Structures are given as C-alpha cells and as structure tokens.
Tab-separated table of C-alpha atoms in Angstrom:
chain	number	residue	atom	x	y	z
A	2	MET	CA	-61.414	-45.088	21.549
A	3	SER	CA	-62.243	-44.101	18.118
A	4	ALA	CA	-60.675	-40.593	18.772
A	5	GLY	CA	-57.199	-41.934	19.991
A	6	LEU	CA	-57.078	-44.159	16.576
A	7	ASP	CA	-57.832	-41.020	14.584
A	8	GLY	CA	-54.979	-39.204	16.545
A	9	GLU	CA	-52.665	-42.238	15.724
A	10	GLU	CA	-53.685	-42.241	12.151
A	11	ASP	CA	-53.121	-38.444	11.952
A	12	ARG	CA	-49.649	-38.688	13.458
A	13	SER	CA	-48.826	-41.467	11.091
A	14	ALA	CA	-49.777	-39.497	8.007
A	15	ALA	CA	-47.691	-36.742	9.014
A	16	GLU	CA	-44.836	-38.948	9.398
A	17	ARG	CA	-45.366	-40.435	6.214
A	18	LYS	CA	-45.632	-37.010	4.567
A	19	LYS	CA	-42.474	-35.907	6.256
A	20	GLU	CA	-40.663	-38.835	5.360
A	21	ALA	CA	-41.895	-38.562	1.789
A	22	ARG	CA	-40.653	-34.730	1.648
A	23	ARG	CA	-37.221	-35.794	2.827
A	24	VAL	CA	-36.569	-38.835	0.340
A	25	TYR	CA	-37.801	-36.035	-2.246
A	26	ARG	CA	-35.367	-33.544	-1.179
A	27	GLU	CA	-32.530	-36.110	-1.316
A	28	ARG	CA	-33.537	-37.340	-4.654
A	29	ASN	CA	-34.034	-33.896	-6.252
A	30	ALA	CA	-31.268	-31.917	-3.987
A	31	GLU	CA	-29.586	-30.619	-7.425
A	32	ARG	CA	-32.936	-29.393	-9.009
A	33	ILE	CA	-34.203	-27.736	-5.547
A	34	SER	CA	-30.739	-26.027	-5.275
A	35	ALA	CA	-30.850	-24.633	-8.919
A	36	GLY	CA	-34.466	-23.475	-8.366
A	37	LYS	CA	-33.512	-21.765	-5.291
A	38	ARG	CA	-30.548	-19.992	-7.060
A	39	ALA	CA	-32.931	-19.178	-10.035
A	40	TRP	CA	-35.247	-17.617	-7.600
A	41	ARG	CA	-32.420	-15.526	-5.639
A	42	GLU	CA	-31.457	-14.289	-9.217
A	43	ARG	CA	-34.533	-13.034	-10.139
A	44	ASN	CA	-35.598	-11.463	-6.867
A	45	GLN	CA	-32.218	-9.907	-5.762
A	46	GLU	CA	-33.756	-6.509	-5.292
A	47	HIS	CA	-36.550	-8.119	-3.335
A	48	ILE	CA	-33.953	-9.866	-1.104
A	49	ARG	CA	-31.769	-6.527	-0.510
A	50	ALA	CA	-34.972	-4.801	0.481
A	51	CYS	CA	-36.181	-7.327	3.024
A	52	ARG	CA	-32.664	-7.462	4.344
A	53	ALA	CA	-32.524	-3.659	4.713
A	54	ALA	CA	-35.977	-3.661	6.324
A	55	TYR	CA	-35.065	-6.419	8.780
A	56	ASP	CA	-31.718	-4.756	9.620
A	57	ALA	CA	-33.451	-1.340	10.174
A	58	GLU	CA	-36.205	-2.939	12.483
A	59	HIS	CA	-33.700	-5.124	14.306
A	60	ARG	CA	-30.825	-2.746	14.534
A	61	GLU	CA	-30.325	-2.443	18.190
A	62	GLU	CA	-30.833	-6.225	18.567
A	63	MET	CA	-28.157	-6.976	16.077
A	64	LEU	CA	-25.714	-4.591	17.640
A	65	ALA	CA	-26.215	-6.116	20.870
A	66	GLN	CA	-25.729	-9.548	19.433
A	67	LYS	CA	-22.452	-8.479	17.551
A	68	ARG	CA	-21.042	-6.820	21.030
A	69	GLU	CA	-21.801	-9.998	22.699
A	70	TYR	CA	-20.156	-12.069	20.014
A	71	SER	CA	-17.143	-9.467	20.200
A	72	ARG	CA	-16.969	-9.729	23.722
A	73	ARG	CA	-16.910	-13.661	24.065
A	74	ASP	CA	-14.293	-14.074	21.086
A	75	THR	CA	-12.013	-11.567	22.763
A	76	ALA	CA	-12.322	-13.148	25.941
A	77	ARG	CA	-11.768	-16.811	24.194
A	78	LYS	CA	-8.670	-15.323	22.609
A	79	ALA	CA	-7.140	-13.833	25.671
A	80	ALA	CA	-7.772	-17.092	27.554
A	81	GLU	CA	-6.010	-19.099	24.682
A	82	ARG	CA	-3.157	-16.813	24.749
A	83	ARG	CA	-2.878	-17.331	28.479
A	84	ARG	CA	-2.859	-20.964	28.051
A	85	LYS	CA	-0.274	-20.965	25.169
A	86	GLU	CA	1.617	-18.625	27.339
A	87	SER	CA	1.336	-20.951	30.513
A	88	ARG	CA	2.024	-24.109	28.400
A	89	LYS	CA	5.280	-22.406	26.861
A	90	VAL	CA	6.563	-21.401	30.322
A	91	SER	CA	5.889	-24.826	31.823
A	92	SER	CA	7.590	-26.470	28.745
A	93	LYS	CA	10.648	-24.362	29.312
A	94	LYS	CA	10.942	-25.133	33.004
A	95	TYR	CA	10.420	-28.805	32.378
A	96	TYR	CA	13.074	-28.840	29.737
A	97	GLN	CA	15.485	-27.039	31.873
A	98	ALA	CA	15.018	-29.457	34.835
A	99	HIS	CA	15.226	-32.440	32.246
A	100	LYS	CA	17.823	-31.333	29.717
A	101	ALA	CA	20.184	-34.251	29.906
A	102	GLU	CA	17.221	-36.741	29.798
A	103	HIS	CA	15.572	-35.049	26.835
A	104	ARG	CA	19.106	-35.080	24.918
A	105	GLU	CA	19.653	-38.669	25.531
A	106	TYR	CA	16.010	-39.712	24.675
A	107	THR	CA	16.598	-37.530	21.359
A	108	ARG	CA	19.832	-39.430	20.324
A	109	GLN	CA	18.185	-42.879	21.224
A	110	TRP	CA	15.529	-41.911	19.064
A	111	GLN	CA	17.759	-40.783	16.131
A	112	ALA	CA	19.842	-43.804	16.492
A	113	ARG	CA	16.744	-46.296	16.282
A	114	LYS	CA	15.117	-44.433	13.301
A	115	ARG	CA	18.796	-44.399	11.493
A	116	ALA	CA	19.105	-48.264	11.955
A	117	GLU	CA	15.353	-49.163	10.934
A	118	ASP	CA	15.534	-46.930	7.530
A	119	PRO	CA	18.521	-45.015	6.767
A	120	GLU	CA	17.112	-43.477	3.460
A	121	ALA	CA	14.078	-42.359	5.122
A	122	TYR	CA	15.925	-40.841	8.048
A	123	ARG	CA	18.110	-38.926	5.726
A	124	ALA	CA	15.104	-37.693	3.926
A	125	MET	CA	13.335	-36.644	7.140
A	126	ARG	CA	16.486	-34.633	8.228
A	127	ALA	CA	16.678	-33.057	5.139
A	128	LYS	CA	13.255	-31.989	5.176
A	129	ALA	CA	13.295	-30.695	8.739
A	130	GLN	CA	16.734	-28.686	7.919
A	131	ARG	CA	15.036	-27.095	4.700
A	132	ARG	CA	11.841	-26.185	6.878
A	133	TRP	CA	14.284	-24.745	9.446
A	134	TRP	CA	16.340	-22.596	6.822
A	135	GLU	CA	13.318	-21.434	5.188
A	136	THR	CA	11.857	-20.076	8.570
A	137	HIS	CA	15.349	-18.704	9.789
A	138	LYS	CA	17.412	-17.919	6.827
A	139	ASP	CA	17.222	-14.117	7.401
A	140	GLU	CA	18.224	-14.467	10.827
A	141	TYR	CA	21.091	-16.643	10.168
A	142	ASN	CA	22.243	-14.476	7.360
A	143	ALA	CA	22.288	-11.396	9.681
A	144	LYS	CA	24.187	-13.143	12.276
A	145	LEU	CA	26.792	-14.191	9.525
A	146	ARG	CA	27.159	-10.735	8.164
A	147	ALA	CA	27.607	-9.559	11.850
A	148	GLN	CA	30.141	-11.934	12.533
A	149	HIS	CA	31.774	-11.040	9.539
A	150	ARG	CA	31.907	-7.469	10.293
A	151	GLU	CA	33.191	-7.876	13.603
A	152	ASN	CA	36.028	-10.302	12.324
A	153	PRO	CA	36.415	-10.515	8.350
A	154	GLU	CA	39.652	-12.207	8.554
A	155	PRO	CA	38.531	-15.768	8.814
A	156	LYS	CA	36.172	-15.480	5.858
A	157	ARG	CA	38.999	-13.747	3.827
A	158	ALA	CA	41.494	-16.407	4.796
A	159	GLN	CA	39.031	-19.163	3.604
A	160	ALA	CA	38.177	-17.434	0.495
A	161	ARG	CA	42.113	-17.126	-0.350
A	162	ALA	CA	42.479	-20.638	0.310
A	163	TYR	CA	39.339	-21.583	-1.919
A	164	TYR	CA	40.820	-19.484	-4.788
A	165	ALA	CA	44.285	-21.134	-4.473
A	166	ALA	CA	42.769	-24.462	-4.590
A	167	HIS	CA	40.233	-23.812	-7.457
A	168	SER	CA	41.668	-20.990	-9.331
A	169	GLU	CA	41.427	-22.641	-12.816
A	170	GLU	CA	38.096	-23.607	-12.152
A	171	LEU	CA	37.033	-20.210	-10.957
A	172	LYS	CA	38.704	-18.555	-14.077
A	173	ALA	CA	36.985	-20.790	-16.434
A	174	LYS	CA	33.667	-19.802	-14.977
A	175	LYS	CA	34.296	-16.164	-15.066
A	176	ARG	CA	35.347	-16.789	-18.967
A	177	ALA	CA	32.151	-18.656	-19.387
A	178	TYR	CA	29.934	-16.007	-17.572
A	179	TYR	CA	31.674	-13.222	-19.873
A	180	ALA	CA	31.120	-14.928	-23.080
A	181	ALA	CA	27.406	-15.603	-22.177
A	182	ASN	CA	26.825	-12.115	-20.783
A	183	ARG	CA	29.345	-9.921	-22.762
A	184	GLU	CA	26.822	-7.094	-23.732
A	185	LYS	CA	25.612	-6.821	-20.204
A	186	VAL	CA	29.318	-6.821	-18.744
A	187	LEU	CA	30.289	-4.151	-21.043
A	188	ALA	CA	27.223	-2.200	-20.403
A	189	GLY	CA	27.941	-2.100	-16.955
A	190	ASN	CA	31.516	-1.107	-17.504
A	191	ARG	CA	30.304	1.929	-19.625
A	192	ALA	CA	27.846	2.990	-17.024
A	193	TRP	CA	30.512	2.704	-14.211
A	194	LYS	CA	32.944	4.916	-16.490
A	195	GLU	CA	30.279	7.596	-17.334
A	196	ARG	CA	29.310	7.839	-13.647
A	197	GLU	CA	33.055	8.377	-12.593
A	198	LYS	CA	33.479	10.967	-15.352
A	199	ARG	CA	30.303	12.731	-14.290
A	200	ARG	CA	31.647	12.523	-10.603
A	201	VAL	CA	34.902	14.107	-11.614
A	202	ALA	CA	33.515	16.889	-13.847
A	203	ALA	CA	31.170	17.948	-10.723
A	204	GLY	CA	34.163	18.201	-8.602
A	205	LEU	CA	33.546	15.131	-6.414
A	206	PRO	CA	36.043	12.676	-5.112
A	207	PRO	CA	36.159	9.231	-6.785
A	208	ARG	CA	33.986	6.795	-4.963
A	209	ARG	CA	35.810	4.547	-2.658
A	210	ILE	CA	34.030	2.251	-0.010
A	211	ARG	CA	36.067	0.980	2.670
A	212	THR	CA	34.813	-1.072	5.561
A	213	THR	CA	35.849	0.040	9.008
A	214	PRO	CA	37.357	-2.769	11.132
A	215	ALA	CA	35.730	-3.832	14.100
A	216	ALA	CA	38.769	-2.711	16.235
A	217	GLU	CA	38.440	0.750	14.790
A	218	ARG	CA	34.882	0.754	15.341
A	219	ARG	CA	35.076	-0.110	19.119
A	220	ALA	CA	37.947	2.620	19.486
A	221	ASN	CA	35.693	5.320	17.689
A	222	THR	CA	32.760	4.109	19.934
A	223	ALA	CA	34.847	4.346	23.148
A	224	ALA	CA	36.268	7.744	22.206
A	225	ALA	CA	32.804	9.055	21.553
A	226	ASP	CA	31.457	7.732	24.677
A	227	ALA	CA	34.332	9.086	26.731
A	228	PHE	CA	34.008	12.455	25.214
A	229	PHE	CA	30.218	13.099	25.477
A	230	ALA	CA	29.964	11.161	28.981
A	231	ARG	CA	32.808	13.245	30.330
A	232	ALA	CA	31.769	15.219	33.542
A	233	ARG	CA	33.176	18.851	33.402
A	234	THR	CA	34.034	20.557	36.680
A	235	PRO	CA	32.501	24.083	37.687
A	236	GLU	CA	36.058	25.593	37.065
A	237	GLU	CA	36.190	24.168	33.491
A	238	ILE	CA	32.557	25.279	32.772
A	239	ALA	CA	33.302	28.891	34.166
A	240	ALA	CA	36.359	29.042	32.091
A	241	MET	CA	34.741	28.194	28.922
A	242	ARG	CA	31.960	30.640	29.519
A	243	ARG	CA	34.839	33.293	30.073
A	244	LYS	CA	36.403	32.553	27.008
A	245	PRO	CA	35.747	35.408	24.396
A	246	GLY	CA	33.970	34.423	21.393
A	247	PRO	CA	34.410	35.863	17.635
A	248	ALA	CA	32.908	39.116	17.058
A	249	VAL	CA	29.711	39.201	15.070
A	250	ASP	CA	31.371	41.386	12.540
A	251	GLU	CA	34.189	38.690	12.082
A	252	LEU	CA	31.374	35.965	11.189
A	253	GLN	CA	30.936	36.082	7.556
A	254	GLY	CA	28.036	34.434	6.032
A	255	THR	CA	28.135	32.663	2.622
A	256	PRO	CA	27.482	35.203	-0.228
A	257	PRO	CA	23.672	34.520	-1.567
A	258	GLU	CA	24.839	34.314	-5.074
A	259	LEU	CA	27.169	31.296	-4.239
A	260	VAL	CA	24.634	29.734	-2.325
A	261	ALA	CA	22.274	29.769	-5.278
A	262	ALA	CA	24.971	28.554	-7.804
A	263	PHE	CA	25.602	25.654	-5.777
A	264	GLU	CA	22.003	24.778	-5.376
A	265	ARG	CA	21.383	25.320	-9.129
A	266	ASP	CA	24.645	23.033	-9.987
A	267	SER	CA	23.098	20.278	-7.371
A	268	LYS	CA	19.847	20.438	-9.045
A	269	ARG	CA	21.456	19.952	-12.517
A	270	THR	CA	23.851	17.156	-11.476
A	271	ARG	CA	20.838	15.388	-10.098
A	272	ILE	CA	18.833	15.636	-13.181
A	273	GLU	CA	21.694	14.699	-15.327
A	274	HIS	CA	22.298	11.554	-13.198
A	275	ALA	CA	18.717	10.605	-13.130
A	276	LEU	CA	18.614	10.976	-16.873
A	277	ALA	CA	21.482	8.814	-17.380
A	278	THR	CA	20.558	5.982	-14.906
A	279	ASP	CA	16.932	5.979	-15.316
A	280	GLY	CA	15.845	4.986	-18.827
A	281	SER	CA	11.999	5.164	-17.800
A	282	LEU	CA	12.230	8.788	-16.761
A	283	ALA	CA	11.554	10.287	-20.295
A	284	SER	CA	8.470	8.073	-20.734
A	285	ARG	CA	7.343	8.947	-17.260
A	286	GLN	CA	7.774	12.655	-18.213
A	287	LEU	CA	5.703	12.069	-21.492
A	288	LEU	CA	3.039	10.481	-19.511
A	289	ALA	CA	2.845	13.343	-16.961
A	290	GLU	CA	2.890	15.994	-19.895
A	291	ALA	CA	-0.067	13.889	-21.580
A	292	ARG	CA	-2.022	13.759	-18.244
A	293	ARG	CA	-1.464	17.486	-17.630
A	294	HIS	CA	-2.848	18.384	-21.088
A	295	LEU	CA	-5.744	15.881	-20.581
A	296	ALA	CA	-6.489	17.477	-17.188
A	297	ALA	CA	-6.507	21.020	-18.770
A	298	GLN	CA	-8.609	20.067	-21.601
A	299	GLU	CA	-11.069	18.371	-19.200
A	300	ARG	CA	-10.975	21.655	-17.047
A	301	ALA	CA	-11.629	23.691	-19.940
A	302	ALA	CA	-14.599	21.690	-20.987
A	303	ARG	CA	-16.121	21.882	-17.555
A	304	ARG	CA	-15.438	25.572	-17.655
A	305	GLU	CA	-17.215	26.146	-20.971
A	306	GLN	CA	-20.155	23.978	-19.924
A	307	ARG	CA	-20.477	25.900	-16.565
A	308	ASP	CA	-20.225	29.073	-18.678
A	309	ALA	CA	-23.136	27.874	-20.858
A	310	VAL	CA	-25.427	26.915	-18.138
A	311	GLU	CA	-24.683	30.460	-16.438
A	312	ASN	CA	-25.356	32.315	-19.681
A	313	ALA	CA	-28.465	30.344	-19.959
A	314	ARG	CA	-29.698	31.064	-16.750
A	315	LEU	CA	-28.855	34.892	-16.918
A	316	ASP	CA	-30.699	35.090	-20.438
A	317	ALA	CA	-33.803	33.499	-18.727
A	318	ILE	CA	-33.683	35.894	-15.897
A	319	GLY	CA	-33.066	38.878	-18.500
A	320	LYS	CA	-36.051	37.841	-20.462
A	321	GLN	CA	-38.164	37.576	-17.518
A	322	VAL	CA	-37.481	41.087	-16.291
A	323	ASN	CA	-37.885	42.503	-19.523
A	324	ASP	CA	-41.132	40.965	-19.912
A	325	GLN	CA	-42.343	42.405	-16.626
A	326	LEU	CA	-40.862	45.880	-17.155
A	327	ARG	CA	-40.897	46.439	-20.943
A	328	HIS	CA	-43.773	49.257	-21.493
A	329	ARG	CA	-46.263	48.404	-24.079
A	330	ASP	CA	-48.564	51.120	-25.968
A	331	PRO	CA	-52.441	50.363	-25.671
A	332	PRO	CA	-53.895	49.376	-29.049
A	333	ARG	CA	-55.278	52.246	-30.758
A	334	ARG	CA	-58.753	52.380	-32.009
A	335	ARG	CA	-59.411	52.900	-35.662
A	336	HIS	CA	-60.225	56.543	-36.757
A	337	HIS	CA	-63.508	56.718	-38.889
A	338	LEU	CA	-61.423	59.006	-41.270
A	339	ASP	CA	-58.546	56.974	-41.128
A	340	PRO	CA	-58.337	54.535	-44.171
A	341	ASP	CA	-55.259	52.815	-43.184
A	342	PRO	CA	-55.022	51.333	-39.564
A	343	ALA	CA	-51.334	51.234	-39.595
A	344	ALA	CA	-51.091	54.920	-40.672
A	345	PRO	CA	-50.342	57.527	-37.999
A	346	HIS	CA	-53.138	59.588	-36.519
A	347	PRO	CA	-53.508	63.050	-38.032
A	348	MET	CA	-53.487	64.877	-34.762
A	349	LEU	CA	-50.293	63.279	-33.838
A	350	ASN	CA	-48.364	64.820	-36.942
A	351	PRO	CA	-46.713	68.239	-35.493
A	352	ASN	CA	-45.646	69.358	-39.104
A	353	THR	CA	-49.004	70.217	-40.141
A	354	THR	CA	-49.375	73.210	-42.206
A	355	MET	CA	-52.795	74.251	-41.117
A	356	GLY	CA	-54.108	76.033	-38.146
A	357	MET	CA	-51.821	77.692	-35.724
A	358	ASN	CA	-48.506	75.964	-36.727
A	359	ARG	CA	-48.483	77.832	-40.018
C-alpha cells in the first residue's frame, strides 16, 4: 500500500514539475528565445560542424528520405493535375449541356444585384472588367492588330470621322504638346534629317514603309503556293535538264577589290550610324579602353611577380649547386721559417734565382 502511495506521489511531483516548466516557458518565452539566439550566434562553428558530421554519418538515410519525399510529391502533383483536368472537362461538358440555363441564371443574378445596389454592382463590374483587361490585354491588342492588318479601312474611316468632328480640339492639343516639348520635337526632326542625309550619301533609297493590304498578301501567298506546290511532269523535268546552261567561262565573279570596298564602306556606315545615334557609345569605348589598360597592368604585374619568384628559385638552385661543386684548397700549415702565415710558400715560387733555375 505504501509503495502505491509513493508511486502516486512521484507522478504528482513529476506532473507539478512539468506544469511549472510549462508556466515558466510561457512567462519567459522572449528571454528563452533571446538566450537560444545568443547561444546559436556564439556557437555557429560548432553547430555547423555538428550538422556536417550528422550529414556525413546519415548521408544514405537522408538521400533515401529525400528520394521518397520527391516521389510522393511528384505523385501528389500528378494526381492534382489529373483532378484539375477532370474537373475542367466535366465542367465544360456540363456547361455545353446546360448553356441556356446557365445564361438565364446569370442574367437573373445580374438583374437582382443591379436592383439591390446599383452603385455596388457598377463597382463590381468595373473591377471584374479591369481584372479581365489586365489578364488579357496583350491577347486582345494582338487580335485588334491582326484585324487592322486584314482590313484597315474601318479604323481609317473611324479616324477620319473623329478628326472631322474634333479637328480644332486635336490641333489645340498638338500645339500644346509642341509648346511643352519643343526641344524634344526639334531634336527628333534634326535626327530624322541627319539620318536621311546619311542614307542618301550612302547611296540608299529613302526609307518608305508601306503596309501591304490584306488582299495583296493573300494574292501573293496563293501565287507562291501555286508555284511551289505545282507538280512537274516528267517531260517538263527532262526538258529543263536538257536545257543548256551558261558556260563556266561566261560566269564572272565579283572582283575582290569591289567586294573589299563594299565591306569597308558598309562597316564605315554602320560605325557612323552607331556614333550618331548612340550617345553612350563613346563612354562605353572609354570604359572598354580603361578596362583593357587595367587588365594589361595586372598581367604585367603578375608576370613580374612570376619572374621574380622564378629568378629567386633559380638563384637558390645555383647557390646549392655551387656549394656542392666548388673546389676548396685545404688549409695550409704554417712553415716554421715563414713569419707571415698569409705569405706564399718559398718552394711554390717558380721565379727563384737559386738552384737549377738560375
């Protein structure tokens, strides 16, 4: 019985300690978080080393977990795509089968909302239209451009009618714009004139852009299709093969000097055009020259450093070789009759006047 009471008391004490820890964490959550952050900042190297050791020890297990997660995620995304496609197909089938009912329900809903609150209904419609325009404006503009290319006359007639009805207003706007942007307009005019002068000086025709009408485009397309899709008979093919071609001697190529002159003039024209139209080209050229000069200096410094290191290495090798191969005379013992240790030995002097050498 006492053992059971002791067990109950131990469990009660553990529960009280657990509750006290929970209350302490709740009351001191900020201080605990700050302490943890400070500890992590102080022990970043230790944390990094522990993570690297754990990754190295459990590498295969982690790779297996990643592969399993990737497999489950891929399967989940594929299932979600299948569900979306299935819902889309079923919704489309249902709409096709109940199109009239859906439109009638939409009209009734719009009429009810308009009757309940006209201002809110107009705001909702404007928001929906703005959202649709932001999503489909590129597609809608491309559709309008295609319609204008196919049949530009309605838009031109509309523009003429609008100009006839608002000519004074448009002229006033044009004058106001010119007064506010006079320098910009004059700069554009000067640039256009200079461009046309360069074009004429280079022998090019004036730049004239003409939009091909839709009827002409269709006629050209039909003619091209008829020409390239035409089936030749064997007799026509044989006749074309029998037709003599020009002799090789008659075929004269363009002289090399003319080709070189054409390429040189073309490069000069392109450079002049770039210098005239691109104001940042000079700054880019200066920047490129500065970069090339800096790179040359860096290469020269690296070359000098490598030469210095190589010369030091060769000097060390030469010194080591000289120390090993240089012949040194043994130290000479002092003669008992020689008062000066640095004086030459008398027997080593070949110019003596005594003995056989007289």
